[in-house]
């Protein structure tokens, strides 16, 4: 709203003008912008509504501790300023805040994801804050992450290509995988996240289009630097799924030495048993699992997500 053309009476308009001009004088950054625009007193006066919006928005952002704490309707965006030569006015423009810019750079590295990345980011931030919580539980969330997290550091130094298979009775194993995904992505590493409830389940679809899309997604994901499989065990487990998709996927990652992570609500042995009834099939699957994963169990009552 253009305050100077609103229904304010003359006295109210005058107070607005005086207050805004006073605020401009106190804001060093805004004064730099006005110099850049080569703004004279007349331009500044005619642009007061836009300048006031910029200053009000800046106050909102000053005490923001993180992106998820943003109270704005369009989370992660702030008001900037631009000069419009066609109307000879300074106008507002919406632009991403620094936190949003940093997040978008990270999200660019998560090239494939069955998980809503905005929700995943919220899980990541909550789980990240949970790492500072001390626990006496041997298999607590933070202690298991210390073990899993070491592989991230070693991978960055080309010292390891073995990931982790993490399981828990609740969603903590999934939450830990979101930590892994965002930490790798923040280190400029390409990541693919496949959900057994989505891509793996769609591989068994009777709809040819759905199945073809899932196969193409799986084929692309298996080539990425880091592959994260979440909710393993929720897919349709059969010899067909094992022989056509699971075994070839794990075998290919093994041969190429590509780091892989997985989360589940069942142990590695229980998942292998569900997939393989004969000893030969068990041996093949177990060999891939042993080469790809260190197994970790999270025994912690705290739950960090509900995706």
CSV table of C-alpha atoms in Angstrom, one decimal:
chain,number,residue,atom,x,y,z
A,1,UNK,CA,0.0,0.0,0.0
A,2,UNK,CA,1.2,3.5,-0.9
A,3,UNK,CA,1.0,5.2,2.5
A,4,UNK,CA,1.3,8.6,0.9
A,5,UNK,CA,-1.8,8.0,-1.2
A,6,UNK,CA,-3.8,6.2,1.5
A,7,UNK,CA,-6.7,7.4,3.6
A,8,UNK,CA,-4.3,8.7,6.3
A,9,UNK,CA,-5.0,12.3,7.3
A,10,UNK,CA,-2.3,14.9,6.8
A,11,UNK,CA,-1.0,14.7,10.3
A,12,UNK,CA,-0.6,10.9,10.1
A,13,UNK,CA,1.1,11.2,6.7
A,14,UNK,CA,3.5,13.7,8.1
A,15,UNK,CA,4.4,11.5,11.1
A,16,UNK,CA,5.0,8.6,8.7
A,17,UNK,CA,7.3,10.7,6.6
A,18,UNK,CA,9.3,12.0,9.5
A,19,UNK,CA,9.6,8.6,11.1
A,20,UNK,CA,10.7,6.9,7.9
A,21,UNK,CA,13.2,9.6,7.0
A,22,UNK,CA,14.7,9.3,10.5
A,23,UNK,CA,15.0,5.5,10.2
A,24,UNK,CA,16.7,5.9,6.8
A,25,UNK,CA,19.3,8.2,8.4
A,26,UNK,CA,20.1,5.5,11.0
A,27,UNK,CA,20.4,2.6,8.6
A,28,UNK,CA,23.9,2.5,7.0
A,29,UNK,CA,23.1,-0.3,4.6
A,30,UNK,CA,20.1,1.5,3.2
A,31,UNK,CA,22.1,4.7,2.8
A,32,UNK,CA,24.6,2.7,0.7
A,33,UNK,CA,21.8,1.4,-1.5
A,34,UNK,CA,20.5,4.9,-2.0
A,35,UNK,CA,23.9,6.2,-3.0
A,36,UNK,CA,24.1,3.3,-5.5
A,37,UNK,CA,20.8,4.4,-6.9
A,38,UNK,CA,22.0,8.0,-7.1
A,39,UNK,CA,18.8,8.9,-5.2
A,40,UNK,CA,18.2,12.6,-4.5
A,41,UNK,CA,15.8,13.9,-1.8
A,42,UNK,CA,12.8,14.0,-4.3
A,43,UNK,CA,13.3,10.3,-5.3
A,44,UNK,CA,13.7,9.3,-1.7
A,45,UNK,CA,10.6,11.2,-0.6
A,46,UNK,CA,8.4,9.7,-3.4
A,47,UNK,CA,9.8,6.2,-2.6
A,48,UNK,CA,9.1,6.3,1.1
A,49,UNK,CA,6.4,3.6,1.1
A,50,UNK,CA,8.9,1.1,-0.5
A,51,UNK,CA,11.7,2.2,1.8
A,52,UNK,CA,9.5,1.7,4.9
A,53,UNK,CA,8.6,-1.8,3.7
A,54,UNK,CA,12.3,-2.6,3.3
A,55,UNK,CA,13.0,-1.4,6.8
A,56,UNK,CA,10.0,-3.2,8.4
A,57,UNK,CA,11.0,-6.4,6.7
A,58,UNK,CA,14.6,-6.0,7.8
A,59,UNK,CA,13.5,-5.8,11.5
A,60,UNK,CA,11.6,-9.2,11.0
A,61,UNK,CA,14.8,-10.8,9.7
A,62,UNK,CA,17.2,-9.4,12.2
A,63,UNK,CA,16.4,-11.9,15.0
A,64,UNK,CA,15.8,-14.9,12.8
A,65,UNK,CA,18.0,-17.8,14.1
A,66,UNK,CA,17.3,-20.2,11.2
A,67,UNK,CA,15.2,-20.8,8.2
A,68,UNK,CA,12.7,-23.0,9.9
A,69,UNK,CA,12.0,-20.2,12.5
A,70,UNK,CA,11.0,-17.8,9.7
A,71,UNK,CA,7.5,-16.5,10.4
A,72,UNK,CA,6.8,-15.1,7.0
A,73,UNK,CA,4.2,-16.6,4.6
A,74,UNK,CA,6.9,-17.0,2.0
A,75,UNK,CA,9.5,-18.6,4.2
A,76,UNK,CA,13.1,-17.7,3.5
A,77,UNK,CA,12.5,-14.6,1.4
A,78,UNK,CA,13.1,-11.0,2.2
A,79,UNK,CA,12.4,-7.6,0.8
A,80,UNK,CA,15.0,-6.0,-1.4
A,81,UNK,CA,15.0,-2.7,-3.4
A,82,UNK,CA,15.3,-1.9,-7.0
A,83,UNK,CA,15.2,1.3,-9.0
A,84,UNK,CA,12.6,1.4,-11.8
A,85,UNK,CA,13.7,4.0,-14.4
A,86,UNK,CA,10.4,3.8,-16.2
A,87,UNK,CA,8.4,5.3,-13.3
A,88,UNK,CA,11.5,6.9,-11.6
A,89,UNK,CA,10.8,5.2,-8.3
A,90,UNK,CA,12.5,2.9,-5.9
A,91,UNK,CA,10.4,-0.3,-5.6
A,92,UNK,CA,10.5,-3.4,-3.5
A,93,UNK,CA,11.5,-6.8,-4.8
A,94,UNK,CA,11.4,-10.2,-3.2
A,95,UNK,CA,14.6,-12.1,-2.9
A,96,UNK,CA,16.0,-15.1,-1.2
A,97,UNK,CA,17.6,-14.6,2.2
A,98,UNK,CA,21.1,-15.8,2.9
A,99,UNK,CA,19.7,-18.9,4.7
A,100,UNK,CA,17.5,-19.8,1.7
A,101,UNK,CA,20.4,-19.3,-0.7
A,102,UNK,CA,22.6,-21.6,1.4
A,103,UNK,CA,19.8,-24.2,1.5
A,104,UNK,CA,19.2,-24.0,-2.2
A,105,UNK,CA,22.9,-24.7,-3.0
A,106,UNK,CA,22.7,-27.8,-0.8
A,107,UNK,CA,19.4,-28.9,-2.4
A,108,UNK,CA,21.0,-28.7,-5.8
A,109,UNK,CA,23.2,-31.6,-4.7
A,110,UNK,CA,20.3,-33.8,-3.7
A,111,UNK,CA,19.6,-34.7,-7.4
A,112,UNK,CA,17.0,-37.4,-6.8
A,113,UNK,CA,14.7,-37.7,-3.9
A,114,UNK,CA,11.5,-39.6,-3.1
A,115,UNK,CA,11.2,-37.5,0.0
A,116,UNK,CA,9.8,-33.9,0.1
A,117,UNK,CA,13.1,-32.0,0.6
A,118,UNK,CA,11.5,-29.1,2.5
A,119,UNK,CA,10.1,-31.6,5.1
A,120,UNK,CA,13.4,-33.5,5.0
A,121,UNK,CA,15.3,-30.2,5.8
A,122,UNK,CA,13.1,-29.7,8.9
A,123,UNK,CA,13.9,-33.2,10.0
A,124,UNK,CA,17.6,-32.6,9.4
A,125,UNK,CA,17.6,-29.4,11.5
A,126,UNK,CA,15.8,-31.1,14.4
A,127,UNK,CA,18.0,-34.1,14.2
A,128,UNK,CA,21.1,-31.9,14.0
A,129,UNK,CA,20.1,-30.1,17.2
A,130,UNK,CA,19.5,-33.5,18.9
A,131,UNK,CA,23.2,-34.5,18.5
A,132,UNK,CA,24.1,-32.2,21.4
A,133,UNK,CA,21.7,-34.0,23.7
A,134,UNK,CA,23.7,-36.2,26.1
A,135,UNK,CA,22.3,-39.7,26.6
A,136,UNK,CA,23.4,-42.7,28.8
A,137,UNK,CA,21.8,-45.1,26.3
A,138,UNK,CA,24.4,-47.1,24.5
A,139,UNK,CA,22.6,-47.0,21.2
A,140,UNK,CA,21.3,-43.4,21.4
A,141,UNK,CA,20.7,-41.3,18.4
A,142,UNK,CA,23.7,-39.1,19.0
A,143,UNK,CA,26.1,-42.0,19.7
A,144,UNK,CA,25.0,-43.9,16.6
A,145,UNK,CA,25.5,-40.8,14.5
A,146,UNK,CA,29.0,-40.4,15.8
A,147,UNK,CA,29.8,-43.8,14.3
A,148,UNK,CA,27.9,-43.2,11.0
A,149,UNK,CA,29.2,-39.6,10.7
A,150,UNK,CA,32.8,-40.7,10.8
A,151,UNK,CA,32.3,-42.3,7.4
A,152,UNK,CA,31.2,-39.0,6.0
A,153,UNK,CA,34.4,-37.4,7.1
A,154,UNK,CA,36.5,-40.3,5.8
A,155,UNK,CA,34.7,-40.3,2.5
A,156,UNK,CA,35.6,-36.7,2.0
A,157,UNK,CA,39.2,-37.7,2.4
A,158,UNK,CA,38.9,-40.7,0.1
A,159,UNK,CA,39.5,-43.0,3.0
A,160,UNK,CA,36.3,-45.0,3.0
A,161,UNK,CA,33.5,-46.2,0.6
A,162,UNK,CA,31.5,-48.3,3.1
A,163,UNK,CA,28.3,-46.8,4.4
A,164,UNK,CA,25.8,-47.8,7.2
A,165,UNK,CA,22.7,-49.8,7.5
A,166,UNK,CA,20.8,-48.2,10.4
A,167,UNK,CA,17.6,-49.7,11.9
A,168,UNK,CA,15.3,-48.6,14.7
A,169,UNK,CA,11.9,-49.5,16.1
A,170,UNK,CA,10.7,-45.9,15.3
A,171,UNK,CA,11.6,-43.3,12.7
A,172,UNK,CA,15.0,-42.4,14.1
A,173,UNK,CA,16.9,-44.4,11.5
A,174,UNK,CA,15.1,-42.4,8.8
A,175,UNK,CA,15.9,-39.1,10.6
A,176,UNK,CA,19.6,-40.1,10.8
A,177,UNK,CA,19.6,-40.7,7.0
A,178,UNK,CA,18.3,-37.1,6.4
A,179,UNK,CA,21.3,-36.0,8.5
A,180,UNK,CA,23.6,-38.0,6.3
A,181,UNK,CA,22.0,-36.7,3.1
A,182,UNK,CA,22.2,-33.0,4.0
A,183,UNK,CA,25.7,-33.3,5.4
A,184,UNK,CA,27.0,-35.0,2.2
A,185,UNK,CA,25.2,-32.4,0.0
A,186,UNK,CA,26.7,-29.5,2.1
A,187,UNK,CA,30.1,-31.0,1.2
A,188,UNK,CA,29.3,-30.6,-2.5
A,189,UNK,CA,28.6,-34.3,-3.0
A,190,UNK,CA,25.8,-35.5,-5.2
A,191,UNK,CA,23.1,-37.5,-3.3
A,192,UNK,CA,20.2,-39.7,-4.3
A,193,UNK,CA,17.4,-40.7,-1.9
A,194,UNK,CA,15.1,-43.5,-2.7
A,195,UNK,CA,12.2,-44.5,-0.5
A,196,UNK,CA,11.2,-48.2,-0.5
A,197,UNK,CA,7.6,-47.0,-0.1
A,198,UNK,CA,7.8,-45.1,-3.4
A,199,UNK,CA,10.4,-46.1,-6.1
A,200,UNK,CA,11.0,-49.7,-5.0
A,201,UNK,CA,7.2,-50.2,-4.5
A,202,UNK,CA,6.5,-48.7,-7.9
A,203,UNK,CA,8.9,-51.2,-9.6
A,204,UNK,CA,6.2,-53.9,-8.9
A,205,UNK,CA,3.3,-51.7,-10.3
A,206,UNK,CA,1.0,-53.1,-13.0
A,207,UNK,CA,0.9,-49.7,-14.5
A,208,UNK,CA,3.6,-49.8,-17.2
A,209,UNK,CA,4.1,-46.0,-17.1
A,210,UNK,CA,4.6,-46.0,-13.3
A,211,UNK,CA,7.0,-49.0,-13.5
A,212,UNK,CA,9.0,-47.5,-16.3
A,213,UNK,CA,9.4,-44.2,-14.4
A,214,UNK,CA,10.5,-46.1,-11.3
A,215,UNK,CA,13.1,-48.2,-13.3
A,216,UNK,CA,14.5,-45.0,-14.9
A,217,UNK,CA,14.7,-43.4,-11.4
A,218,UNK,CA,16.5,-46.4,-10.0
A,219,UNK,CA,18.9,-46.5,-12.9
A,220,UNK,CA,19.8,-42.9,-12.4
A,221,UNK,CA,20.1,-43.1,-8.6
A,222,UNK,CA,22.5,-46.0,-8.6
A,223,UNK,CA,25.0,-44.0,-10.5
A,224,UNK,CA,25.2,-41.1,-8.0
A,225,UNK,CA,28.1,-40.6,-5.6
A,226,UNK,CA,26.0,-41.3,-2.5
A,227,UNK,CA,22.9,-43.4,-2.5
A,228,UNK,CA,20.6,-43.5,0.4
A,229,UNK,CA,17.8,-46.1,0.7
A,230,UNK,CA,15.2,-45.3,3.3
A,231,UNK,CA,12.4,-47.4,4.8
A,232,UNK,CA,13.8,-50.7,3.5
A,233,UNK,CA,11.5,-53.5,4.2
A,234,UNK,CA,8.3,-51.6,3.3
A,235,UNK,CA,8.6,-52.5,-0.4
A,236,UNK,CA,7.0,-55.7,-1.8
A,237,UNK,CA,9.6,-58.3,-0.9
A,238,UNK,CA,9.8,-61.2,-3.4
A,239,UNK,CA,12.3,-63.2,-5.4
A,240,UNK,CA,11.4,-61.0,-8.4
A,241,UNK,CA,12.2,-57.8,-6.5
A,242,UNK,CA,15.4,-59.4,-5.2
A,243,UNK,CA,16.7,-60.8,-8.5
A,244,UNK,CA,15.7,-57.9,-10.8
A,245,UNK,CA,16.3,-54.9,-8.7
A,246,UNK,CA,17.8,-55.3,-5.1
A,247,UNK,CA,20.7,-57.7,-5.8
A,248,UNK,CA,21.8,-56.0,-9.1
A,249,UNK,CA,21.6,-52.6,-7.4
A,250,UNK,CA,23.7,-53.6,-4.4
A,251,UNK,CA,26.1,-55.7,-6.5
A,252,UNK,CA,26.7,-52.7,-8.9
A,253,UNK,CA,27.4,-50.4,-6.0
A,254,UNK,CA,29.8,-52.9,-4.5
A,255,UNK,CA,31.8,-53.4,-7.8
A,256,UNK,CA,32.1,-49.7,-8.3
A,257,UNK,CA,33.0,-49.0,-4.7
A,258,UNK,CA,30.2,-46.4,-4.3
A,259,UNK,CA,29.2,-45.5,-0.8
A,260,UNK,CA,25.6,-46.5,0.1
A,261,UNK,CA,23.4,-46.0,3.2
A,262,UNK,CA,20.1,-47.5,4.3
A,263,UNK,CA,17.5,-47.2,7.0
A,264,UNK,CA,14.9,-49.7,8.1
A,265,UNK,CA,12.8,-50.9,11.0
A,266,UNK,CA,14.3,-54.4,10.7
A,267,UNK,CA,17.8,-55.7,11.1
A,268,UNK,CA,20.0,-56.6,8.2
A,269,UNK,CA,19.7,-60.3,8.8
A,270,UNK,CA,15.9,-60.2,9.1
A,271,UNK,CA,15.7,-58.3,5.8
A,272,UNK,CA,17.9,-60.9,4.1
A,273,UNK,CA,15.8,-63.7,5.5
A,274,UNK,CA,12.6,-62.0,4.1
A,275,UNK,CA,14.2,-61.8,0.7
A,276,UNK,CA,15.9,-65.2,0.4
A,277,UNK,CA,14.5,-68.6,1.3
A,278,UNK,CA,17.4,-70.7,-0.1
A,279,UNK,CA,21.0,-70.6,1.1
A,280,UNK,CA,22.6,-69.5,-2.1
A,281,UNK,CA,20.3,-66.4,-2.4
A,282,UNK,CA,21.0,-65.6,1.2
A,283,UNK,CA,24.8,-65.9,0.6
A,284,UNK,CA,24.7,-63.5,-2.4
A,285,UNK,CA,22.7,-60.9,-0.6
A,286,UNK,CA,24.7,-61.2,2.6
A,287,UNK,CA,27.9,-60.7,0.7
A,288,UNK,CA,26.7,-57.4,-0.8
A,289,UNK,CA,25.3,-56.2,2.5
A,290,UNK,CA,28.6,-57.0,4.3
A,291,UNK,CA,30.7,-55.1,1.7
A,292,UNK,CA,28.4,-52.1,1.6
A,293,UNK,CA,27.2,-51.6,5.1
A,294,UNK,CA,28.3,-51.4,8.8
A,295,UNK,CA,25.1,-52.2,10.8
A,296,UNK,CA,23.9,-49.8,13.5
A,297,UNK,CA,20.9,-50.0,15.8
A,298,UNK,CA,19.3,-46.9,17.4
A,299,UNK,CA,17.6,-47.6,20.7
A,300,UNK,CA,16.3,-44.2,21.6
A,301,UNK,CA,12.8,-43.1,22.8
A,302,UNK,CA,13.2,-39.7,21.1
A,303,UNK,CA,11.6,-39.4,17.7
A,304,UNK,CA,12.6,-36.5,15.4
A,305,UNK,CA,10.2,-36.8,12.5
A,306,UNK,CA,6.8,-37.8,11.3
A,307,UNK,CA,7.2,-38.0,7.5
